[in-house]
Amino acid sequence: MTRPVSRSIFIAVLLFLVPLCARATGLSPDNIYINGEKWVLLARPLSKELKGRLDAFLPPHDSRVWHTANPEGYTCIWSIEGNRIYLKAVEVDMYDSKSKKEYTVTYTADSLKNVFKGYRCTRKGIAAKWIDPGTTLRAGKGKIVRYVHAGYNRNHETEMHFRVRNGKIMARSHHNF
């Protein structure tokens, strides 16, 4: 093979592999409180429509601190109360280009009522009835014992798995890794 042909093949292979690597970012988790204890939620259970509404409500992307692990530029805070899942708040890390400082803005469930119009908002938070039937959510705490640099492909020392239908927990299981 001549040098220009081998170089072209090499470049073509690299161009094919770059998009595969770009999608391999480990995502930062949301937070969930289970029995008052903080866990990480290894999912982002907002529907596409609700993500769009929330994105339109929050400050513009150019003022948010975001990265490939958190492309939305916000973190949701969830809780389990009884056998239901609630959205408690949304935290947005912001950057002030004038002062060159980062700060966090917290939007409580009460301030998000219009974004989540059609879903009940109580003192517990916004009832997460949009979570699709049959969805399984994973929450973890403790050290990460297995990590693959892609999405939420990891395991924590302790995990809870929840099968959810319309925001109601149908089954739960506890796992130690």
Coordinates of N, CA, C and O in Angstrom, one line a residue:
M1 N 0.8 -1.2 0.0 CA 0.0 0.0 0.0 C 0.9 1.2 0.0 O 1.9 1.3 0.7
T2 N 0.5 2.2 -0.8 CA 1.3 3.4 -0.8 C 1.0 4.3 0.4 O -0.1 4.1 1.1
R3 N 1.9 5.2 0.7 CA 1.8 6.0 1.9 C 0.5 6.8 1.9 O -0.2 6.8 3.0
P4 N 0.1 7.5 0.9 CA -1.2 8.3 0.9 C -2.4 7.4 1.1 O -3.3 7.8 1.8
V5 N -2.4 6.2 0.6 CA -3.6 5.3 0.7 C -3.7 4.9 2.2 O -4.8 4.9 2.8
S6 N -2.6 4.4 2.7 CA -2.6 3.9 4.1 C -2.9 5.1 5.1 O -3.6 4.8 6.1
R7 N -2.5 6.3 4.8 CA -2.8 7.4 5.6 C -4.3 7.7 5.5 O -5.0 8.0 6.6
S8 N -4.9 7.6 4.4 CA -6.4 7.8 4.2 C -7.2 6.8 4.9 O -8.2 7.1 5.6
I9 N -6.7 5.5 4.9 CA -7.4 4.5 5.6 C -7.3 4.7 7.1 O -8.3 4.6 7.8
F10 N -6.1 5.1 7.6 CA -6.0 5.4 9.0 C -6.9 6.5 9.5 O -7.5 6.4 10.5
I11 N -6.9 7.6 8.7 CA -7.8 8.7 9.0 C -9.3 8.3 9.0 O -10.0 8.7 9.9
A12 N -9.7 7.5 8.0 CA -11.0 7.0 8.0 C -11.4 6.2 9.2 O -12.5 6.3 9.8
V13 N -10.5 5.3 9.6 CA -10.8 4.5 10.8 C -10.9 5.4 12.1 O -11.8 5.2 12.9
L14 N -10.0 6.4 12.2 CA -10.1 7.3 13.3 C -11.4 8.1 13.3 O -12.1 8.2 14.4
L15 N -11.8 8.6 12.2 CA -13.1 9.3 12.1 C -14.3 8.4 12.4 O -15.3 8.9 13.0
F16 N -14.2 7.1 12.1 CA -15.3 6.2 12.5 C -15.3 6.0 14.0 O -16.3 5.9 14.6
L17 N -14.1 5.9 14.7 CA -14.1 5.6 16.1 C -14.4 6.8 17.0 O -14.8 6.6 18.1
V18 N -14.1 8.0 16.6 CA -14.3 9.2 17.4 C -15.7 9.3 17.9 O -15.9 9.5 19.1
P19 N -16.7 9.2 17.0 CA -18.1 9.3 17.5 C -18.4 8.2 18.6 O -19.2 8.5 19.5
L20 N -17.9 7.0 18.4 CA -18.1 6.0 19.4 C -17.6 6.4 20.7 O -18.2 6.1 21.8
C21 N -16.4 6.9 20.7 CA -15.7 7.3 22.0 C -16.4 8.5 22.6 O -16.6 8.6 23.8
A22 N -16.9 9.4 21.8 CA -17.6 10.6 22.3 C -18.9 10.3 23.1 O -19.3 11.0 24.0
R23 N -19.5 9.2 22.7 CA -20.7 8.8 23.4 C -20.4 8.0 24.7 O -21.3 7.5 25.3
A24 N -19.2 7.8 25.0 CA -18.8 6.9 26.1 C -18.7 7.7 27.4 O -18.0 7.1 28.3
T25 N -19.2 8.8 27.6 CA -19.0 9.6 28.9 C -19.9 9.0 30.0 O -21.1 8.7 29.8
G26 N -19.3 8.8 31.1 CA -20.1 8.4 32.3 C -20.9 9.6 32.7 O -20.4 10.7 32.9
L27 N -22.2 9.5 32.9 CA -23.1 10.6 33.3 C -23.1 10.8 34.8 O -23.1 9.9 35.6
S28 N -23.2 12.1 35.1 CA -23.3 12.5 36.6 C -24.8 12.1 37.0 O -25.7 12.4 36.3
P29 N -24.9 11.6 38.2 CA -26.3 11.2 38.6 C -27.1 12.3 39.2 O -26.5 13.3 39.7
D30 N -28.4 12.1 39.2 CA -29.2 12.9 40.1 C -29.1 12.4 41.5 O -28.4 11.4 41.8
N31 N -29.7 13.1 42.4 CA -29.8 12.7 43.8 C -31.2 12.3 44.2 O -32.1 12.9 43.7
I32 N -31.2 11.3 45.1 CA -32.6 10.8 45.6 C -32.4 10.5 47.1 O -31.4 10.0 47.5
Y33 N -33.4 10.9 47.8 CA -33.5 10.7 49.2 C -34.4 9.5 49.5 O -35.6 9.6 49.1
I34 N -33.9 8.5 50.1 CA -34.7 7.3 50.5 C -34.6 7.2 52.0 O -33.6 7.1 52.6
N35 N -35.8 7.3 52.6 CA -35.9 7.3 54.1 C -35.0 8.3 54.7 O -34.3 8.1 55.7
G36 N -34.9 9.5 54.0 CA -34.2 10.6 54.5 C -32.7 10.5 54.2 O -31.9 11.4 54.6
E37 N -32.2 9.4 53.6 CA -30.8 9.2 53.4 C -30.5 9.5 51.9 O -31.2 9.1 51.0
K38 N -29.4 10.2 51.7 CA -29.0 10.6 50.3 C -28.4 9.5 49.5 O -27.4 8.9 50.0
W39 N -28.9 9.2 48.4 CA -28.4 8.2 47.4 C -28.2 8.9 46.1 O -28.7 10.0 45.9
V40 N -27.5 8.3 45.2 CA -27.4 8.8 43.8 C -28.4 8.0 43.0 O -28.6 6.8 43.1
L41 N -29.1 8.7 42.1 CA -30.1 8.1 41.2 C -29.4 7.9 39.8 O -29.0 8.8 39.2
L42 N -29.3 6.6 39.4 CA -28.5 6.3 38.2 C -29.5 6.3 37.0 O -29.6 5.3 36.3
A43 N -30.1 7.4 36.8 CA -31.1 7.6 35.8 C -31.4 9.1 35.7 O -31.2 9.8 36.7
R44 N -32.1 9.5 34.6 CA -32.7 10.8 34.5 C -34.1 10.6 34.1 O -34.4 10.6 32.9
P45 N -35.0 10.4 35.0 CA -36.4 9.9 34.6 C -37.4 11.0 34.2 O -38.6 10.8 34.3
L46 N -36.9 12.1 33.6 CA -37.8 13.0 33.0 C -38.1 12.6 31.5 O -37.2 12.2 30.8
S47 N -39.4 12.8 31.2 CA -39.7 12.5 29.8 C -39.1 13.5 28.8 O -38.7 14.6 29.3
K48 N -39.1 13.2 27.6 CA -38.5 14.1 26.6 C -39.3 15.5 26.6 O -38.7 16.5 26.6
E49 N -40.6 15.4 26.7 CA -41.4 16.6 26.7 C -41.1 17.4 28.0 O -40.9 18.7 27.9
L50 N -41.0 16.8 29.1 CA -40.7 17.5 30.4 C -39.3 18.1 30.4 O -39.1 19.2 30.9
K51 N -38.3 17.4 29.8 CA -37.0 17.9 29.7 C -37.0 19.2 28.8 O -36.3 20.2 29.1
G52 N -37.8 19.2 27.7 CA -37.9 20.4 26.9 C -38.5 21.6 27.6 O -38.0 22.7 27.5
R53 N -39.6 21.3 28.4 CA -40.2 22.4 29.2 C -39.3 22.9 30.2 O -39.2 24.1 30.4
L54 N -38.6 22.0 30.9 CA -37.7 22.5 32.0 C -36.5 23.3 31.4 O -36.1 24.3 31.9
D55 N -36.0 22.8 30.2 CA -34.9 23.5 29.6 C -35.3 24.9 29.2 O -34.5 25.9 29.3
A56 N -36.5 25.1 28.7 CA -37.0 26.4 28.3 C -37.2 27.3 29.5 O -37.1 28.5 29.4
F57 N -37.5 26.7 30.7 CA -37.8 27.5 31.9 C -36.5 28.0 32.5 O -36.4 29.1 33.1
L58 N -35.4 27.1 32.5 CA -34.2 27.4 33.2 C -33.4 28.5 32.5 O -33.6 28.8 31.3
P59 N -32.4 29.1 33.2 CA -31.5 30.1 32.5 C -30.9 29.5 31.2 O -30.7 28.3 31.1
P60 N -30.5 30.3 30.3 CA -29.9 29.8 29.0 C -28.7 29.0 29.2 O -27.9 29.2 30.2
H61 N -28.4 28.1 28.3 CA -27.3 27.2 28.4 C -25.9 27.9 28.5 O -25.1 27.4 29.2
D62 N -25.8 29.0 27.9 CA -24.5 29.7 27.9 C -24.2 30.3 29.3 O -23.0 30.6 29.6
S63 N -25.1 30.3 30.2 CA -24.8 30.8 31.6 C -24.8 29.6 32.6 O -24.4 29.8 33.7
R64 N -25.1 28.4 32.1 CA -25.0 27.2 32.9 C -23.7 26.6 32.8 O -23.0 26.6 31.8
V65 N -23.2 25.9 33.9 CA -22.0 25.1 33.9 C -22.5 23.7 33.5 O -23.2 23.1 34.2
W66 N -22.0 23.3 32.3 CA -22.4 22.0 31.8 C -21.2 21.3 31.2 O -20.2 22.0 30.9
H67 N -21.2 20.0 31.1 CA -20.1 19.3 30.5 C -20.6 18.0 30.0 O -21.8 17.7 30.1
T68 N -19.8 17.2 29.4 CA -20.3 15.9 28.8 C -20.9 15.0 29.8 O -21.8 14.2 29.4
A69 N -20.6 15.0 31.0 CA -21.2 14.2 32.0 C -22.6 14.7 32.5 O -23.4 14.0 33.0
N70 N -22.8 16.0 32.2 CA -24.1 16.6 32.6 C -24.5 17.6 31.4 O -24.4 18.8 31.6
P71 N -24.9 17.1 30.3 CA -25.2 17.9 29.1 C -26.3 18.9 29.3 O -26.4 19.9 28.7
E72 N -27.2 18.5 30.2 CA -28.4 19.4 30.5 C -28.0 20.6 31.3 O -28.7 21.6 31.3
G73 N -27.0 20.5 32.1 CA -26.5 21.6 33.0 C -27.3 21.7 34.3 O -27.3 22.8 34.9
Y74 N -28.1 20.7 34.7 CA -28.8 20.7 35.9 C -28.8 19.4 36.5 O -28.6 18.4 35.9
T75 N -29.1 19.3 37.8 CA -29.3 18.1 38.6 C -30.6 18.1 39.3 O -30.9 19.1 40.0
C76 N -31.3 17.0 39.2 CA -32.6 16.9 39.9 C -32.5 16.3 41.2 O -31.6 15.4 41.4
I77 N -33.3 16.7 42.1 CA -33.3 16.1 43.5 C -34.7 15.5 43.7 O -35.7 16.1 43.5
W78 N -34.6 14.2 44.0 CA -35.8 13.3 44.1 C -36.0 12.8 45.5 O -35.0 12.8 46.3
S79 N -37.1 12.3 45.8 CA -37.3 11.6 47.1 C -38.4 10.5 46.9 O -39.2 10.6 46.0
I80 N -38.3 9.5 47.8 CA -39.3 8.5 47.8 C -40.0 8.7 49.2 O -39.4 8.7 50.2
E81 N -41.3 8.9 49.1 CA -42.1 9.1 50.2 C -43.2 8.0 50.2 O -44.0 8.0 49.2
G82 N -43.2 7.1 51.1 CA -44.1 6.0 51.1 C -43.7 5.1 49.9 O -42.6 4.7 49.8
N83 N -44.6 5.0 48.9 CA -44.3 4.2 47.7 C -44.4 5.0 46.5 O -44.7 4.5 45.4
R84 N -44.2 6.3 46.6 CA -44.2 7.3 45.5 C -42.9 8.0 45.3 O -42.2 8.3 46.3
I85 N -42.6 8.4 44.1 CA -41.4 9.2 43.8 C -41.8 10.6 43.5 O -42.8 10.8 42.7
Y86 N -41.1 11.5 44.1 CA -41.4 13.0 43.9 C -40.1 13.7 43.4 O -39.0 13.4 43.9
L87 N -40.3 14.7 42.6 CA -39.3 15.6 42.2 C -39.3 16.8 43.3 O -40.4 17.4 43.4
K88 N -38.2 16.9 44.0 CA -38.2 17.9 45.1 C -37.6 19.3 44.6 O -38.1 20.3 45.0
A89 N -36.6 19.2 43.7 CA -36.0 20.5 43.3 C -35.1 20.2 42.1 O -34.8 19.0 41.8
V90 N -34.7 21.3 41.5 CA -33.7 21.2 40.4 C -32.6 22.2 40.7 O -32.9 23.4 41.0
E91 N -31.3 21.7 40.7 CA -30.2 22.6 41.0 C -29.5 22.9 39.7 O -29.2 22.0 38.9
V92 N -29.2 24.2 39.5 CA -28.5 24.6 38.2 C -27.2 25.2 38.7 O -27.2 26.2 39.4
D93 N -26.1 24.7 38.2 CA -24.8 25.3 38.4 C -24.6 26.4 37.4 O -24.7 26.1 36.2
M94 N -24.3 27.6 37.8 CA -24.3 28.8 37.0 C -22.8 29.4 37.0 O -22.1 29.1 37.9
Y95 N -22.5 30.1 35.9 CA -21.2 30.8 35.8 C -21.5 32.3 35.5 O -22.2 32.6 34.5
D96 N -20.9 33.1 36.3 CA -21.0 34.6 36.1 C -19.7 35.0 35.4 O -18.6 35.0 36.0
S97 N -19.8 35.3 34.1 CA -18.6 35.7 33.3 C -17.9 36.9 33.8 O -16.7 37.1 33.6
K98 N -18.7 37.9 34.4 CA -18.1 39.1 34.9 C -17.2 38.8 36.1 O -16.1 39.3 36.2
S99 N -17.8 38.1 37.1 CA -17.0 37.9 38.4 C -16.1 36.6 38.2 O -15.3 36.4 39.1
K100 N -16.4 35.8 37.2 CA -15.7 34.6 36.9 C -15.9 33.6 38.1 O -14.9 32.9 38.5
K101 N -17.1 33.6 38.6 CA -17.4 32.7 39.8 C -18.6 31.8 39.4 O -19.5 32.2 38.7
E102 N -18.5 30.6 40.0 CA -19.6 29.7 39.9 C -20.5 29.8 41.1 O -20.1 30.0 42.2
Y103 N -21.8 29.5 40.9 CA -22.8 29.5 42.0 C -23.9 28.5 41.6 O -24.0 28.2 40.4
T104 N -24.7 28.1 42.6 CA -25.8 27.2 42.3 C -27.1 27.9 42.6 O -27.3 28.6 43.6
V105 N -28.1 27.7 41.7 CA -29.4 28.2 41.8 C -30.3 27.0 42.0 O -30.2 26.0 41.2
T106 N -31.2 27.0 43.1 CA -32.1 25.9 43.3 C -33.5 26.3 43.1 O -33.9 27.3 43.6
Y107 N -34.2 25.5 42.3 CA -35.6 25.7 42.0 C -36.4 24.7 42.7 O -36.2 23.5 42.5
T108 N -37.2 25.1 43.7 CA -38.0 24.2 44.5 C -39.2 23.7 43.6 O -39.5 24.2 42.6
A109 N -39.8 22.6 44.1 CA -40.9 22.0 43.4 C -42.0 23.1 43.2 O -42.6 23.2 42.2
D110 N -42.2 23.9 44.2 CA -43.2 25.0 44.2 C -43.0 26.0 43.0 O -43.9 26.4 42.3
S111 N -41.7 26.3 42.8 CA -41.4 27.2 41.7 C -41.4 26.6 40.3 O -41.4 27.2 39.3
L112 N -41.5 25.2 40.3 CA -41.6 24.5 39.0 C -43.0 24.1 38.6 O -43.2 23.3 37.7
K113 N -44.0 24.5 39.4 CA -45.4 24.1 39.2 C -45.8 24.3 37.7 O -46.5 23.4 37.2
N114 N -45.5 25.4 37.1 CA -46.0 25.7 35.8 C -45.2 24.8 34.7 O -45.8 24.4 33.7
V115 N -44.0 24.5 35.0 CA -43.2 23.6 34.1 C -43.9 22.2 34.1 O -44.0 21.5 33.1
F116 N -44.3 21.7 35.3 CA -44.9 20.4 35.5 C -46.4 20.5 35.6 O -47.0 19.7 36.3
K117 N -47.0 21.4 34.9 CA -48.4 21.6 34.9 C -49.1 20.2 34.5 O -48.7 19.6 33.6
G118 N -50.1 19.9 35.2 CA -50.8 18.6 35.0 C -50.3 17.5 36.0 O -50.9 16.5 36.0
Y119 N -49.3 17.8 36.8 CA -48.8 16.9 37.8 C -49.0 17.5 39.1 O -48.7 18.7 39.3
R120 N -49.5 16.7 40.1 CA -49.8 17.2 41.4 C -48.5 17.7 42.1 O -47.5 16.9 42.2
C121 N -48.6 18.9 42.7 CA -47.5 19.4 43.5 C -48.0 19.5 44.9 O -48.9 20.2 45.2
T122 N -47.3 18.9 45.8 CA -47.6 18.9 47.2 C -46.4 19.3 48.0 O -45.3 19.6 47.5
R123 N -46.5 19.3 49.3 CA -45.3 19.6 50.2 C -44.2 18.6 50.0 O -43.1 18.9 50.3
K124 N -44.6 17.4 49.5 CA -43.6 16.4 49.3 C -42.8 16.6 48.0 O -41.7 16.1 47.8
G125 N -43.4 17.4 47.1 CA -42.8 17.6 45.8 C -43.8 17.4 44.6 O -45.0 17.3 44.9
I126 N -43.2 17.3 43.4 CA -44.1 17.0 42.3 C -44.2 15.5 42.1 O -43.1 14.8 41.9
A127 N -45.4 15.0 42.1 CA -45.6 13.5 41.9 C -45.1 13.1 40.5 O -45.6 13.6 39.5
A128 N -44.2 12.2 40.5 CA -43.5 11.8 39.2 C -44.3 10.8 38.4 O -43.8 9.7 38.1
K129 N -45.6 11.1 38.1 CA -46.5 10.1 37.5 C -46.1 9.9 36.0 O -46.6 9.0 35.4
W130 N -45.2 10.7 35.5 CA -44.8 10.5 34.1 C -43.8 9.3 33.9 O -43.6 8.9 32.7
I131 N -43.3 8.8 34.9 CA -42.3 7.7 34.8 C -43.1 6.5 34.2 O -44.1 6.1 34.7
D132 N -42.6 6.1 33.0 CA -43.2 5.0 32.2 C -43.5 3.8 33.0 O -42.7 3.3 33.8
P133 N -44.6 3.1 32.7 CA -45.0 1.8 33.3 C -43.8 0.8 33.1 O -43.3 0.7 32.0
G134 N -43.5 0.1 34.1 CA -42.5 -0.9 34.0 C -41.1 -0.5 34.1 O -40.1 -1.3 34.0
T135 N -40.8 0.8 34.2 CA -39.5 1.4 34.3 C -38.8 0.9 35.6 O -39.4 0.8 36.7
T136 N -37.5 0.5 35.5 CA -36.8 0.1 36.7 C -35.7 1.2 36.9 O -35.0 1.6 36.0
L137 N -35.7 1.8 38.1 CA -34.7 2.8 38.5 C -33.8 2.2 39.4 O -34.1 1.4 40.3
R138 N -32.5 2.7 39.4 CA -31.4 2.2 40.3 C -30.9 3.4 41.1 O -30.6 4.4 40.5
A139 N -30.8 3.1 42.4 CA -30.2 4.1 43.3 C -29.0 3.5 43.9 O -29.0 2.3 44.3
G140 N -27.9 4.2 44.1 CA -26.7 3.6 44.7 C -26.1 4.5 45.8 O -26.3 5.7 45.8
K141 N -25.3 3.9 46.7 CA -24.5 4.6 47.7 C -23.3 3.8 48.0 O -23.2 2.6 47.7
G142 N -22.3 4.4 48.6 CA -21.1 3.8 48.9 C -20.1 3.9 47.7 O -20.4 4.6 46.7
K143 N -19.0 3.2 47.8 CA -18.0 3.3 46.7 C -18.5 2.7 45.4 O -19.4 1.8 45.4
I144 N -18.0 3.2 44.3 CA -18.2 2.6 43.0 C -17.4 1.4 42.9 O -16.1 1.5 43.0
V145 N -18.0 0.2 42.7 CA -17.2 -1.1 42.7 C -17.0 -1.6 41.2 O -16.2 -2.4 41.0
R146 N -17.8 -1.0 40.3 CA -17.6 -1.4 38.9 C -18.0 -0.1 38.1 O -19.0 0.5 38.4
Y147 N -17.1 0.3 37.2 CA -17.4 1.5 36.4 C -17.0 1.3 35.0 O -15.9 0.8 34.7
V148 N -17.9 1.6 34.1 CA -17.6 1.6 32.6 C -17.9 3.0 32.2 O -19.0 3.6 32.6
H149 N -17.0 3.6 31.5 CA -17.2 5.1 31.2 C -18.2 5.3 30.1 O -17.9 5.6 28.9
A150 N -19.5 5.0 30.4 CA -20.6 5.1 29.5 C -21.9 5.2 30.3 O -22.2 4.3 31.0
G151 N -22.6 6.3 30.1 CA -23.9 6.4 30.8 C -23.9 6.2 32.2 O -23.0 6.7 33.0
Y152 N -24.8 5.3 32.7 CA -24.8 5.0 34.2 C -24.4 3.5 34.3 O -24.8 2.8 35.2
N153 N -23.4 3.1 33.5 CA -23.0 1.7 33.5 C -21.9 1.6 34.6 O -20.7 1.6 34.4
R154 N -22.5 1.5 35.9 CA -21.6 1.3 37.1 C -22.4 0.7 38.2 O -23.6 0.6 38.1
N155 N -21.7 0.2 39.2 CA -22.4 -0.3 40.3 C -21.8 0.3 41.6 O -20.5 0.4 41.6
H156 N -22.6 0.5 42.6 CA -22.1 1.0 43.9 C -22.2 -0.2 44.8 O -22.8 -1.2 44.6
E157 N -21.5 0.0 46.0 CA -21.5 -1.1 47.0 C -22.9 -1.5 47.4 O -23.1 -2.7 47.5
T158 N -23.8 -0.6 47.5 CA -25.1 -0.9 47.9 C -26.1 -0.2 46.8 O -25.9 1.0 46.5
E159 N -27.0 -1.0 46.4 CA -28.0 -0.4 45.4 C -29.4 -0.8 45.8 O -29.6 -1.9 46.4
M160 N -30.3 0.0 45.4 CA -31.8 -0.3 45.5 C -32.3 -0.2 44.1 O -31.9 0.7 43.3
H161 N -33.1 -1.2 43.7 CA -33.7 -1.2 42.3 C -35.2 -1.1 42.6 O -35.8 -1.8 43.4
F162 N -35.8 -0.2 41.8 CA -37.2 0.1 42.0 C -37.9 -0.1 40.6 O -37.6 0.5 39.6
R163 N -39.0 -1.0 40.6 CA -39.8 -1.1 39.4 C -40.9 -0.1 39.6 O -41.6 -0.1 40.6
V164 N -41.1 0.8 38.7 CA -42.0 2.0 38.8 C -43.0 2.0 37.7 O -42.7 1.7 36.6
R165 N -44.3 2.3 38.1 CA -45.3 2.5 37.1 C -46.1 3.8 37.5 O -46.6 3.9 38.6
N166 N -46.0 4.8 36.6 CA -46.7 6.1 36.8 C -46.3 6.7 38.2 O -47.2 7.2 38.9
G167 N -45.0 6.7 38.5 CA -44.5 7.3 39.7 C -44.7 6.5 41.0 O -44.3 6.9 42.1
K168 N -45.4 5.4 40.9 CA -45.6 4.5 42.1 C -44.6 3.3 42.0 O -44.5 2.7 41.0
I169 N -44.0 3.0 43.2 CA -43.1 1.9 43.3 C -43.9 0.6 43.4 O -44.7 0.5 44.4
M170 N -43.7 -0.2 42.4 CA -44.4 -1.5 42.4 C -43.7 -2.6 43.1 O -44.2 -3.5 43.6
A171 N -42.3 -2.5 43.0 CA -41.5 -3.5 43.7 C -40.1 -2.9 43.9 O -39.7 -2.0 43.2
R172 N -39.4 -3.4 44.9 CA -38.1 -2.9 45.2 C -37.2 -4.0 45.6 O -37.7 -5.0 46.2
S173 N -35.9 -3.9 45.3 CA -35.0 -5.0 45.7 C -33.7 -4.3 46.2 O -33.3 -3.2 45.7
H174 N -33.0 -4.9 47.1 CA -31.7 -4.4 47.7 C -30.6 -5.3 47.2 O -30.7 -6.5 47.2
H175 N -29.5 -4.7 46.8 CA -28.3 -5.4 46.3 C -27.0 -4.9 46.9 O -26.9 -3.7 47.1
N176 N -26.2 -5.8 47.3 CA -24.8 -5.5 47.8 C -23.8 -6.0 46.8 O -23.9 -7.2 46.4
F177 N -22.9 -5.2 46.3 CA -21.9 -5.7 45.3 C -20.6 -5.7 46.0 O -20.2 -5.0 46.9

